Coordinates of C-alpha atoms and ligand atoms in Angstrom, one line a residue:
M1 CA 204.6 143.5 29.1
S2 CA 203.4 146.1 31.5
N3 CA 204.1 149.9 31.0
K4 CA 207.2 151.6 32.4
Q5 CA 206.1 153.5 35.5
F6 CA 207.5 157.0 36.6
D7 CA 206.9 159.0 39.5
V8 CA 206.8 162.2 37.4
V9 CA 206.3 162.5 33.7
V10 CA 206.9 166.1 32.2
I11 CA 205.1 166.8 28.8
G12 CA 207.4 169.3 27.0
A13 CA 211.0 169.9 27.1
G14 CA 211.0 173.8 26.9
P15 CA 212.4 175.8 29.7
G16 CA 209.3 175.0 31.9
G17 CA 209.5 171.3 31.4
Y18 CA 213.1 170.4 31.2
I19 CA 213.9 172.5 34.3
A20 CA 210.9 170.8 36.3
A21 CA 212.2 167.4 35.2
I22 CA 215.6 168.1 36.5
R23 CA 214.4 169.5 39.7
A24 CA 211.9 166.6 40.3
A25 CA 214.9 164.2 39.6
Q26 CA 217.2 166.1 42.0
L27 CA 214.4 165.5 44.5
G28 CA 214.7 161.9 44.2
F29 CA 211.7 160.8 41.8
S30 CA 212.0 158.7 39.0
V31 CA 211.2 161.1 36.0
A32 CA 210.5 161.1 32.3
C33 CA 210.3 164.0 29.9
I34 CA 208.7 163.8 26.6
D35 CA 209.2 166.3 23.6
E36 CA 208.3 166.1 20.0
W37 CA 210.6 168.8 18.6
A38 CA 213.0 167.4 16.0
N39 CA 216.1 168.9 14.4
E40 CA 216.7 168.9 10.7
K41 CA 218.0 165.4 10.8
G42 CA 214.9 164.3 12.6
G43 CA 216.7 163.8 15.9
P44 CA 215.5 165.3 19.2
A45 CA 215.8 169.0 19.8
P46 CA 214.8 169.7 23.6
G47 CA 214.6 173.1 24.6
G48 CA 211.2 174.2 23.1
T49 CA 210.4 177.4 21.7
C50 CA 212.9 179.2 23.7
T51 CA 216.0 177.1 22.5
N52 CA 214.9 176.3 19.0
V53 CA 213.0 179.5 17.8
G54 CA 212.9 181.9 20.5
C55 CA 215.2 183.5 23.3
I56 CA 218.4 181.7 22.2
P57 CA 218.4 182.1 18.3
S58 CA 216.8 185.6 18.4
K59 CA 219.7 186.8 20.9
A60 CA 222.4 185.0 18.7
L61 CA 221.1 187.1 15.6
L62 CA 220.7 190.3 17.8
Q63 CA 224.2 190.0 18.9
S64 CA 225.5 189.3 15.3
S65 CA 223.6 192.1 13.7
E66 CA 224.7 194.6 16.4
H67 CA 228.4 193.7 15.7
F68 CA 227.6 194.3 12.0
E69 CA 226.0 197.6 12.8
H70 CA 228.8 198.6 15.1
A71 CA 231.5 197.5 12.6
G72 CA 229.7 199.9 10.2
H73 CA 229.2 202.9 12.3
A74 CA 230.2 202.8 15.9
F75 CA 233.7 201.6 15.5
K76 CA 234.6 204.7 13.6
E77 CA 234.0 206.9 16.8
H78 CA 236.3 204.6 18.6
G79 CA 239.2 205.2 15.8
I80 CA 238.6 202.0 14.1
D81 CA 238.3 202.2 10.5
V82 CA 236.6 199.0 8.8
A83 CA 237.4 198.7 5.2
G84 CA 235.5 196.4 2.9
L85 CA 232.8 195.5 5.5
S86 CA 230.4 192.9 4.0
L87 CA 227.6 190.7 5.3
N88 CA 228.0 186.9 5.4
L89 CA 224.5 186.1 6.2
P90 CA 224.8 182.3 5.7
Q91 CA 227.6 182.2 8.2
M92 CA 225.5 184.3 10.7
L93 CA 222.6 181.8 10.4
K94 CA 225.0 179.0 10.7
R95 CA 226.4 180.3 13.8
K96 CA 223.0 180.9 15.2
N97 CA 222.1 177.2 14.4
T98 CA 225.3 176.1 16.2
V99 CA 224.3 178.1 19.2
V100 CA 221.0 176.5 19.3
K101 CA 222.4 172.9 18.8
Q102 CA 224.9 173.6 21.8
N103 CA 221.7 174.3 23.9
N104 CA 219.8 171.2 22.5
D105 CA 222.8 169.0 23.3
G106 CA 223.3 170.6 26.7
I107 CA 219.8 169.7 27.8
L108 CA 220.2 166.0 26.8
F109 CA 223.6 166.0 28.6
L110 CA 221.7 167.4 31.7
F111 CA 218.9 164.8 31.4
K112 CA 221.5 162.0 31.5
K113 CA 223.4 163.5 34.4
N114 CA 220.3 163.9 36.4
K115 CA 218.9 160.5 35.2
V116 CA 215.9 161.9 33.7
T117 CA 214.5 159.5 31.0
F118 CA 214.0 161.3 27.6
F119 CA 211.6 160.2 25.1
H120 CA 211.4 161.8 21.7
G121 CA 208.0 161.9 20.5
R122 CA 204.4 163.5 21.0
A123 CA 202.7 162.7 24.2
A124 CA 199.0 162.3 24.7
F125 CA 196.9 161.4 27.7
G126 CA 195.7 157.9 27.2
G127 CA 192.6 158.5 29.4
A128 CA 191.9 158.8 33.2
A129 CA 194.1 157.8 35.9
G130 CA 194.1 154.0 36.9
A131 CA 195.8 152.3 39.9
E132 CA 199.1 152.9 38.3
G133 CA 198.7 156.6 37.5
Y134 CA 197.9 158.3 34.2
P135 CA 198.7 156.3 30.9
I136 CA 200.6 158.7 28.7
E137 CA 200.8 157.5 25.0
I138 CA 204.0 158.5 23.1
S139 CA 204.0 158.5 19.3
G140 CA 206.5 159.5 16.8
P141 CA 210.1 158.5 16.7
T142 CA 209.4 156.7 20.0
T143 CA 206.2 154.8 20.3
E144 CA 205.3 153.7 23.8
T145 CA 202.8 154.1 26.5
I146 CA 204.2 154.9 30.0
N147 CA 202.4 155.5 33.4
A148 CA 202.8 158.6 35.4
R149 CA 201.8 159.2 39.0
Q150 CA 202.3 162.9 38.6
V151 CA 202.0 164.7 35.3
I152 CA 203.4 168.1 34.6
V153 CA 202.1 169.7 31.2
A154 CA 204.6 172.1 29.8
T155 CA 203.6 172.2 26.1
G156 CA 204.1 175.9 25.6
S157 CA 202.7 178.3 23.0
N158 CA 202.4 178.9 19.2
A159 CA 202.5 182.1 17.2
R160 CA 199.2 183.6 16.6
A161 CA 198.2 184.1 13.0
L162 CA 196.3 187.1 11.5
P163 CA 192.9 186.0 10.5
G164 CA 192.9 185.2 6.7
A165 CA 196.9 185.3 6.5
P166 CA 198.2 182.0 7.6
F167 CA 201.9 181.6 8.2
D168 CA 203.6 180.1 5.0
E169 CA 207.2 180.9 6.4
K170 CA 208.1 182.0 3.0
L171 CA 206.3 185.4 2.7
I172 CA 204.2 185.4 5.9
L173 CA 206.5 184.7 8.7
S174 CA 206.1 183.6 12.3
N175 CA 209.0 183.9 14.8
T176 CA 210.4 180.5 13.0
G177 CA 210.6 182.1 9.6
A178 CA 211.8 185.4 11.0
L179 CA 214.9 183.7 12.5
A180 CA 215.6 182.1 9.3
I181 CA 215.3 184.5 6.4
E182 CA 218.1 183.5 3.8
G183 CA 218.6 186.9 2.2
V184 CA 218.1 190.3 3.8
P185 CA 214.8 191.5 2.4
A186 CA 214.9 195.1 0.9
R187 CA 211.4 195.8 2.5
L188 CA 210.3 194.1 5.5
G189 CA 207.0 194.5 7.1
V190 CA 206.2 193.7 10.8
I191 CA 202.5 193.5 12.1
G192 CA 202.6 193.9 15.9
A193 CA 205.1 196.3 17.6
G194 CA 205.4 194.0 20.6
V195 CA 208.6 192.3 21.8
I196 CA 209.1 189.8 18.9
G197 CA 208.4 192.8 16.3
L198 CA 210.8 195.1 17.9
E199 CA 213.6 192.5 18.5
M200 CA 213.2 191.0 14.9
G201 CA 212.6 194.4 13.2
S202 CA 216.0 195.4 14.8
V203 CA 217.9 192.5 13.6
W204 CA 216.8 192.9 9.9
R205 CA 217.1 196.7 10.1
R206 CA 220.6 196.5 11.2
L207 CA 221.5 194.0 8.4
G208 CA 220.0 196.6 5.8
A209 CA 216.2 196.1 5.4
E210 CA 213.9 198.9 5.3
V211 CA 211.5 198.0 8.2
T212 CA 207.9 199.1 8.5
V213 CA 206.1 198.1 11.7
L214 CA 202.2 198.2 11.8
E215 CA 200.8 198.4 15.4
G216 CA 197.2 198.2 16.1
L217 CA 197.1 200.1 19.4
P218 CA 197.5 203.9 19.4
T219 CA 200.2 203.8 22.3
F220 CA 203.6 202.3 21.9
L221 CA 204.5 199.5 24.3
G222 CA 201.6 199.9 26.6
A223 CA 203.0 197.7 29.2
V224 CA 206.2 199.5 29.6
D225 CA 206.5 202.7 31.7
E226 CA 205.2 205.6 29.8
Q227 CA 208.5 207.6 30.0
I228 CA 210.6 204.7 29.1
A229 CA 208.4 203.9 26.2
K230 CA 208.4 207.4 25.0
E231 CA 212.2 207.3 24.9
A232 CA 212.3 204.0 23.1
L233 CA 210.0 205.2 20.3
K234 CA 212.2 208.3 19.9
L235 CA 215.4 206.1 19.7
F236 CA 213.9 203.4 17.6
T237 CA 212.5 205.9 15.0
K238 CA 215.8 207.6 15.0
Q239 CA 217.5 204.3 14.2
G240 CA 215.1 204.0 11.2
L241 CA 212.3 201.6 12.3
G242 CA 209.2 202.9 10.7
I243 CA 206.8 202.5 13.5
N244 CA 203.1 203.2 12.7
L245 CA 200.6 203.1 15.7
G246 CA 197.0 202.9 15.7
V247 CA 196.6 201.2 12.3
K248 CA 193.9 198.7 11.4
I249 CA 194.9 195.9 9.1
E250 CA 192.5 195.4 6.3
S251 CA 193.9 192.7 4.1
V252 CA 197.1 190.8 3.5
T253 CA 197.5 189.4 0.0
T254 CA 200.6 187.4 -1.1
G255 CA 202.1 187.8 -4.7
E256 CA 204.7 185.3 -6.1
N257 CA 207.5 187.2 -4.4
N258 CA 206.1 189.7 -2.2
V259 CA 203.2 190.5 0.1
T260 CA 200.8 193.5 0.2
V261 CA 199.2 194.7 3.3
K262 CA 196.2 197.1 3.1
Y263 CA 195.6 199.1 6.3
T264 CA 194.0 202.3 7.7
N265 CA 196.2 204.6 9.4
A266 CA 195.6 206.4 12.7
K267 CA 194.1 209.2 10.9
G268 CA 191.6 206.8 9.3
E269 CA 193.4 207.0 5.8
A270 CA 193.6 204.0 3.6
Q271 CA 197.3 202.9 3.1
E272 CA 199.0 200.1 1.4
G273 CA 202.5 198.6 1.7
T274 CA 204.2 196.0 -0.3
F275 CA 207.0 194.0 1.4
D276 CA 209.5 191.2 0.4
K277 CA 208.6 189.5 3.8
L278 CA 206.2 190.1 6.4
I279 CA 206.6 189.1 10.0
V280 CA 203.3 188.6 12.0
S281 CA 204.1 189.0 15.7
I282 CA 200.7 189.7 17.4
G283 CA 200.9 187.5 20.4
R284 CA 201.1 183.7 21.0
T285 CA 198.4 181.1 21.9
P286 CA 198.7 178.3 24.4
N287 CA 199.6 175.0 22.8
T288 CA 197.5 171.9 23.6
N289 CA 197.5 170.3 20.3
G290 CA 197.4 166.5 20.2
L291 CA 197.5 166.4 24.0
N292 CA 194.2 164.8 24.1
A293 CA 193.2 166.8 27.1
E294 CA 189.5 166.2 26.7
K295 CA 190.1 162.3 27.0
A296 CA 191.5 162.8 30.5
G297 CA 189.0 165.5 31.3
L298 CA 191.7 168.2 31.5
Q299 CA 190.0 171.7 31.9
L300 CA 190.9 174.7 29.6
D301 CA 190.0 178.2 30.3
E302 CA 188.0 180.2 27.9
R303 CA 191.1 181.6 26.0
G304 CA 192.3 177.9 25.6
F305 CA 195.0 178.0 28.4
I306 CA 195.1 174.9 30.6
A307 CA 193.1 176.2 33.7
V308 CA 195.3 176.2 36.9
D309 CA 195.1 177.6 40.4
A310 CA 198.0 179.7 42.0
D311 CA 199.9 176.6 42.5
C312 CA 199.8 175.6 38.9
K313 CA 197.3 172.6 39.9
T314 CA 194.8 171.7 37.1
N315 CA 191.4 170.3 37.9
L316 CA 192.7 166.8 37.7
P317 CA 194.4 165.0 40.7
N318 CA 198.1 165.0 40.3
V319 CA 198.1 166.9 37.0
W320 CA 200.0 170.2 36.9
A321 CA 200.7 172.8 34.2
I322 CA 203.3 175.4 33.8
G323 CA 204.8 178.0 31.5
D324 CA 203.2 179.5 28.3
V325 CA 200.3 176.9 28.4
V326 CA 199.0 178.5 31.6
R327 CA 198.1 182.2 32.6
G328 CA 200.7 184.8 33.3
P329 CA 203.5 186.3 31.3
M330 CA 205.0 184.2 28.4
L331 CA 208.5 184.2 29.4
A332 CA 211.1 181.5 29.9
H333 CA 212.1 182.4 33.5
K334 CA 208.5 182.4 34.4
A335 CA 208.2 178.9 33.1
E336 CA 211.3 177.8 34.9
E337 CA 210.4 179.2 38.2
E338 CA 206.9 177.4 38.0
G339 CA 208.8 174.3 37.0
V340 CA 211.0 174.4 40.0
A341 CA 208.1 175.2 42.3
V342 CA 205.8 172.4 41.0
A343 CA 208.6 169.9 41.4
E344 CA 209.1 171.0 45.0
R345 CA 205.2 170.9 45.7
I346 CA 205.2 167.4 44.5
A347 CA 207.8 166.6 47.1
G348 CA 205.9 168.1 49.8
Q349 CA 207.9 171.3 49.9
H350 CA 206.7 175.0 49.6
G351 CA 207.8 176.0 46.0
H352 CA 206.8 179.6 45.2
T353 CA 206.7 181.8 42.1
N354 CA 206.7 185.6 43.1
F355 CA 204.7 187.0 40.0
D356 CA 205.5 190.7 41.5
T357 CA 209.2 190.4 40.9
I358 CA 209.3 188.7 37.3
P359 CA 211.6 190.9 35.5
W360 CA 210.9 191.7 31.6
V361 CA 213.6 192.4 29.1
I362 CA 213.2 193.6 25.4
Y363 CA 216.6 192.9 23.7
T364 CA 216.7 195.8 21.4
S365 CA 219.5 198.4 21.2
P366 CA 219.1 200.1 23.8
E367 CA 217.7 197.3 25.9
I368 CA 214.6 197.8 27.9
A369 CA 214.3 196.1 31.3
W370 CA 211.9 196.5 34.1
V371 CA 210.5 194.9 37.3
G372 CA 207.5 195.8 39.4
R373 CA 204.9 198.5 38.7
T374 CA 205.0 201.4 36.1
E375 CA 204.3 205.0 37.0
Q376 CA 200.8 204.7 35.2
Q377 CA 200.0 201.6 37.2
L378 CA 200.8 203.2 40.5
K379 CA 198.6 206.2 39.6
A380 CA 195.8 203.8 38.6
D381 CA 196.2 202.0 41.8
G382 CA 196.2 205.3 43.8
V383 CA 199.4 204.7 45.3
A384 CA 201.5 207.7 46.5
Y385 CA 205.1 207.3 45.1
K386 CA 208.2 209.1 44.6
A387 CA 210.2 208.9 41.3
G388 CA 213.9 209.4 40.6
T389 CA 215.6 209.0 37.2
F390 CA 219.4 209.2 36.2
P391 CA 220.5 209.3 32.5
F392 CA 223.3 207.1 31.1
L393 CA 224.6 210.3 29.5
A394 CA 226.0 211.3 32.9
N395 CA 227.5 207.8 33.6
G396 CA 231.3 207.6 33.1
R397 CA 231.2 204.0 32.0
A398 CA 228.4 204.6 29.4
R399 CA 230.4 207.5 28.1
A400 CA 233.6 205.2 27.8
L401 CA 231.5 202.5 26.1
G402 CA 230.1 205.1 23.7
D403 CA 226.6 204.0 24.5
T404 CA 224.8 206.8 26.4
S405 CA 221.3 206.6 25.5
G406 CA 218.5 206.0 28.0
M407 CA 218.0 206.1 31.8
V408 CA 217.4 204.3 35.0
K409 CA 214.0 205.1 36.7
F410 CA 213.2 204.4 40.2
L411 CA 209.7 204.3 41.8
A412 CA 209.2 204.1 45.5
D413 CA 206.5 204.4 48.1
A414 CA 206.2 208.0 49.3
T415 CA 205.7 207.0 52.9
T416 CA 207.9 203.9 53.4
D417 CA 210.5 204.3 50.3
E418 CA 210.0 200.6 49.5
I419 CA 210.9 200.0 46.0
L420 CA 207.7 199.6 43.8
G421 CA 209.2 199.4 40.3
V422 CA 212.5 199.9 38.4
H423 CA 212.7 200.7 34.8
I424 CA 215.7 200.8 32.5
I425 CA 216.4 201.8 28.9
G426 CA 220.0 201.7 28.1
P427 CA 223.2 199.5 27.7
M428 CA 223.1 196.2 29.4
A429 CA 219.5 196.8 30.9
S430 CA 219.0 193.0 31.1
E431 CA 221.8 192.6 33.4
L432 CA 221.3 195.7 35.5
I433 CA 217.7 194.8 36.3
S434 CA 218.7 191.9 38.4
E435 CA 219.9 194.2 41.1
A436 CA 216.4 195.6 41.1
V437 CA 214.8 192.2 41.2
V438 CA 217.0 191.2 44.3
A439 CA 216.2 194.5 46.0
M440 CA 212.5 194.0 45.5
E441 CA 212.5 190.4 46.7
F442 CA 214.0 191.5 49.8
K443 CA 211.6 194.4 50.0
A444 CA 214.6 197.1 50.0
S445 CA 214.0 200.8 50.1
A446 CA 215.4 203.1 47.5
E447 CA 217.7 204.4 50.2
D448 CA 219.1 200.8 50.7
I449 CA 220.3 200.9 47.1
A450 CA 221.4 204.6 47.4
R451 CA 223.8 203.6 50.4
I452 CA 225.3 200.4 48.7
C453 CA 228.8 200.9 47.4
H454 CA 228.8 200.2 43.4
A455 CA 231.9 199.7 41.5
H456 CA 233.3 202.5 39.5
P457 CA 233.2 203.1 36.7
S458 CA 230.1 200.8 36.0
L459 CA 226.8 201.1 34.5
S460 CA 225.4 200.0 37.8
E461 CA 226.3 203.3 39.3
A462 CA 223.3 204.6 37.2
T463 CA 221.1 202.5 39.4
K464 CA 222.5 203.8 42.5
E465 CA 222.2 207.4 41.2
A466 CA 218.6 206.8 40.3
A467 CA 217.9 205.7 43.8
L468 CA 219.5 208.9 45.0
A469 CA 217.5 210.8 42.6
I470 CA 214.3 209.9 44.6
D471 CA 215.5 212.3 47.2
K472 CA 217.1 214.6 44.8
R473 CA 220.7 213.6 45.9
T474 CA 222.2 212.7 42.7
L475 CA 225.9 213.2 42.8
N476 CA 226.9 213.1 39.2
F477 CA 223.9 214.9 37.5
Ligands
LIG1 P1 208.0 176.0 25.0 O1 209.4 176.5 25.2 O2 207.1 176.4 24.1 O3 208.3 174.4 25.0 C1 207.2 173.4 24.9 C2 207.7 172.1 24.3 O4 206.6 171.2 24.4 C3 208.0 172.3 22.8 O5 209.4 171.7 22.7 C4 207.0 171.4 22.2 O6 207.6 170.7 21.1 C5 206.7 170.4 23.3 N1 205.4 169.9 23.2 C6 204.2 170.6 22.9 N2 203.2 169.6 22.8 C7 203.7 168.3 23.1 C8 203.1 167.1 23.2 N3 201.9 166.8 23.2 N4 204.0 165.9 23.2 C9 205.4 166.3 23.3 N5 205.9 167.5 23.3 C10 205.1 168.6 23.2 N6 211.3 184.6 26.7 C11 212.3 185.1 27.5 O7 212.1 185.0 28.8 N7 213.3 185.7 27.1 C12 213.5 186.1 25.8 O8 214.5 186.5 25.3 C13 212.5 185.4 24.9 N8 212.6 185.5 23.5 C14 211.7 185.1 22.7 C15 212.0 185.3 21.4 C16 210.9 184.6 20.6 C17 211.1 184.9 19.0 C18 209.9 183.9 21.0 C19 208.8 183.2 20.2 C20 209.6 183.8 22.4 C21 210.6 184.3 23.2 N9 210.5 184.2 24.6 C22 211.5 184.7 25.5 C23 209.4 183.4 25.2 C24 209.7 181.9 25.7 O9 210.3 181.4 24.4 C25 208.6 181.3 26.3 O10 208.0 181.9 27.3 C26 209.1 179.9 26.8 O11 209.7 179.1 25.6 C27 208.0 179.0 27.3 O12 208.5 177.8 27.8 P2 207.5 176.5 27.9 O13 208.4 175.5 28.5 O14 206.4 176.8 28.6 O15 207.0 176.2 26.5
LIG2 P1 203.4 190.8 22.1 O1 202.2 190.6 22.9 O2 204.7 191.2 22.7 O3 203.0 192.0 21.0 C1 202.0 191.9 20.1 C2 201.6 193.2 19.5 O4 200.8 193.2 18.5 C3 201.0 194.2 20.5 O5 201.6 195.4 20.7 C4 199.6 194.2 20.0 O6 198.9 195.4 20.3 C5 199.9 194.1 18.5 N1 198.6 193.5 17.8 C6 197.8 192.5 18.0 N2 196.9 192.2 17.2 C7 197.2 193.1 16.2 C8 196.7 193.3 14.7 N3 195.5 192.6 14.5 N4 197.1 194.3 14.1 C9 198.3 195.1 14.7 N5 198.8 194.8 15.8 C10 198.4 193.8 16.5 O7 203.7 189.5 21.3 P2 204.6 189.0 20.4 O8 205.7 190.2 20.1 O9 204.1 188.1 19.3 O10 205.5 188.2 21.4 C11 204.9 187.1 21.9 C12 205.2 186.9 23.4 O11 206.6 186.2 23.4 C13 205.6 188.2 24.1 O12 204.5 188.7 24.7 C14 206.7 187.6 25.2 O13 205.9 187.0 26.3 C15 207.4 186.5 24.5 N6 208.7 187.1 24.0 C16 209.6 187.4 25.0 C17 210.7 188.1 24.5 C18 211.5 188.6 25.7 O14 211.4 188.3 26.6 N7 212.5 189.3 25.2 C19 211.1 188.1 23.3 C20 210.1 187.8 22.1 C21 209.0 187.2 22.8

C-alpha cells in the first residue's frame, strides 16, 4: 500500500504548527499535522508548550492567585470583608487543567472543521525528498509513514537546565513542574528573573510562599525600558518578591525534601539558600529531538535552532520552520504569525511577519507590556527622540479600580513624531498595548493617538495622555 500523500505536513501542533495547518487548509491544501504531546490518559493534547505547560495554564494560575490575593487584601478597601478565606489548591489546579483541556479539545475541533488530518505521534524525517515529496515517519500511538510535498517544522522549545542540576520536577522544577506544585512551598527558590521566573514567582508568592529570585545579570529585566524596569523592581520588591541581582550560582544540591543553592551575591559574598522547591527559569532551547534532521540534511545553526532565512525557508527545498525552533522571540503570537505567513508563501502569496511590531507582555501584577524600541535602544542607535509618560495614578478608571500603580510611556521620533516605542506597566497593560501595535503598524505619530477620542473613564485614556505628554500637553496631570 502506498503512503498517504499530503500537500503540507506540519510537525508540531503548538501555536505555530496548528495555526499554520489551519491556514494551509483554508488555502485549499490537503494538510496533516503531527504532534506527540499526550494528556494524562495518553490521548492527544495538541497546543504545544503554550497550551499544555505555558501561556494558558500560567495565565489560569495567575488569575486564580490574583483573585486569592485580592480577596485577602484588596477587597477590604472596596468595603468587602471576606471571613474565613482559605485556599483550595487542588481545585485551583483542577480548574487550570480544565482550561488546558478546553484548549486541547478546541484545537482538535478546529482541525476537524478545517479538514486537517491529525496524527498523534512523533514525526521524523525518513530521508531526502523523493518524487512524492518527503517521507515522514510517525511513531507512537500512530505508526505510519506519510509523504509531504511541503513540510513545516514547528517543534518548539524545551526548558534549559542549569548545568549539574537536571530537572526532576519534584524539587528542581522547569515550567512543567512549576505549574503543578501540589502544596504551596513555604520557601520557593527561583533561578532567573525573566518572564517565567517573575510570573511563576508571583503565582506562588500570592498563594503564600516566601519567594527568593536569583538573577545572574546585574540589571533587572534588561530587555525592558529602563524606567519601566526600575518601577517594576520597586513594585515587585514591595510585594515581597526577594529579587537578588548579579548572583553567580555555585552549586545546587538536593536533599530528601529540599534543595540547597550556594551562590555568590553581587558583592562577591558566599551565600546559601535552602528551599522546598526550586524553579529554574533561565531560558529555553530549541527542540529538534527525534526529528532526524540530519537524515534529511536539515541545517541547524550554531545554537541548535533550525537555520532559516527571513521567510522561514530552511536549507532544504520545500521545508520551512517556524516558532520557538527558529531565531527570534520565543512567543506564541510570533509563532502564529510565522505559521500564517509560511502557509501563504506556500500558496504563492506574500505572507509577512513584522518583527518590529511584535508586542511583549509579562503577566505580573501590574502587567508589563511593550512594543518597539526602548529608550536605551534609541540612545544606542543614536536616534533623536521625544518621550512622554502618564501615570495611572492620574487616570480616573484606574482609581475606581483601585489599581493605580505604573504608567504609560511613549517614545516618538524628535523630527517626524512617528511612534518608535510604547512601554506600559500597569493594569491591563496586555490589552492596552494593542492600540500601540496598531498605531506602529500604520506608522502613526504620537499626535495621531493624542487626537483620537478615547472612551471615558477608561485605562486607554492613559495611552492618549502619554501621547499628549510628548508635547507636554497632558490634560489630567
Ligand atoms: P510549541 O508550543 O513548543 O509546540 C511544539 C509542539 O511540537 C509540541 O506540542 C511538541 O510536543 C511537538 N513536537 C516536537 N517535536 C515533535 C516531533 N518530532 N514529532 C511530533 N511532535 C513534536 N508566549 C506568549 O506569547 N505568551 C505567554 O503568555 C507565554 N507564556 C509562557 C509561559 C510559560 C511557562 C512558557 C514555558 C512559555 C510561555 N510562552 C508564552 C512561550 C510560548 O509557549 C512559546 O513561544 C510557544 O509555545 C511556541 O510555539 P511553537 O508552536 O513554536 O512550539
Ligand atoms: P528569560 O530569557 O525570559 O529569562 C531568563 C533569565 O535567567 C534571564 O534574566 C537571565 O539573565 C537569567 N539567567 C540565565 N542563566 C542564569 C544563571 N545561570 N543564573 C542566574 N540567572 C540566569 O527565560 P525564561 O523566563 O526561562 O522564559 C523563556 C521564554 O519563554 C521567554 O524568553 C519568553 O520568550 C517565553 N515566555 C513568555 C511569556 C510571556 O510572553 N508572558 C511567559 C513565559 C515565558
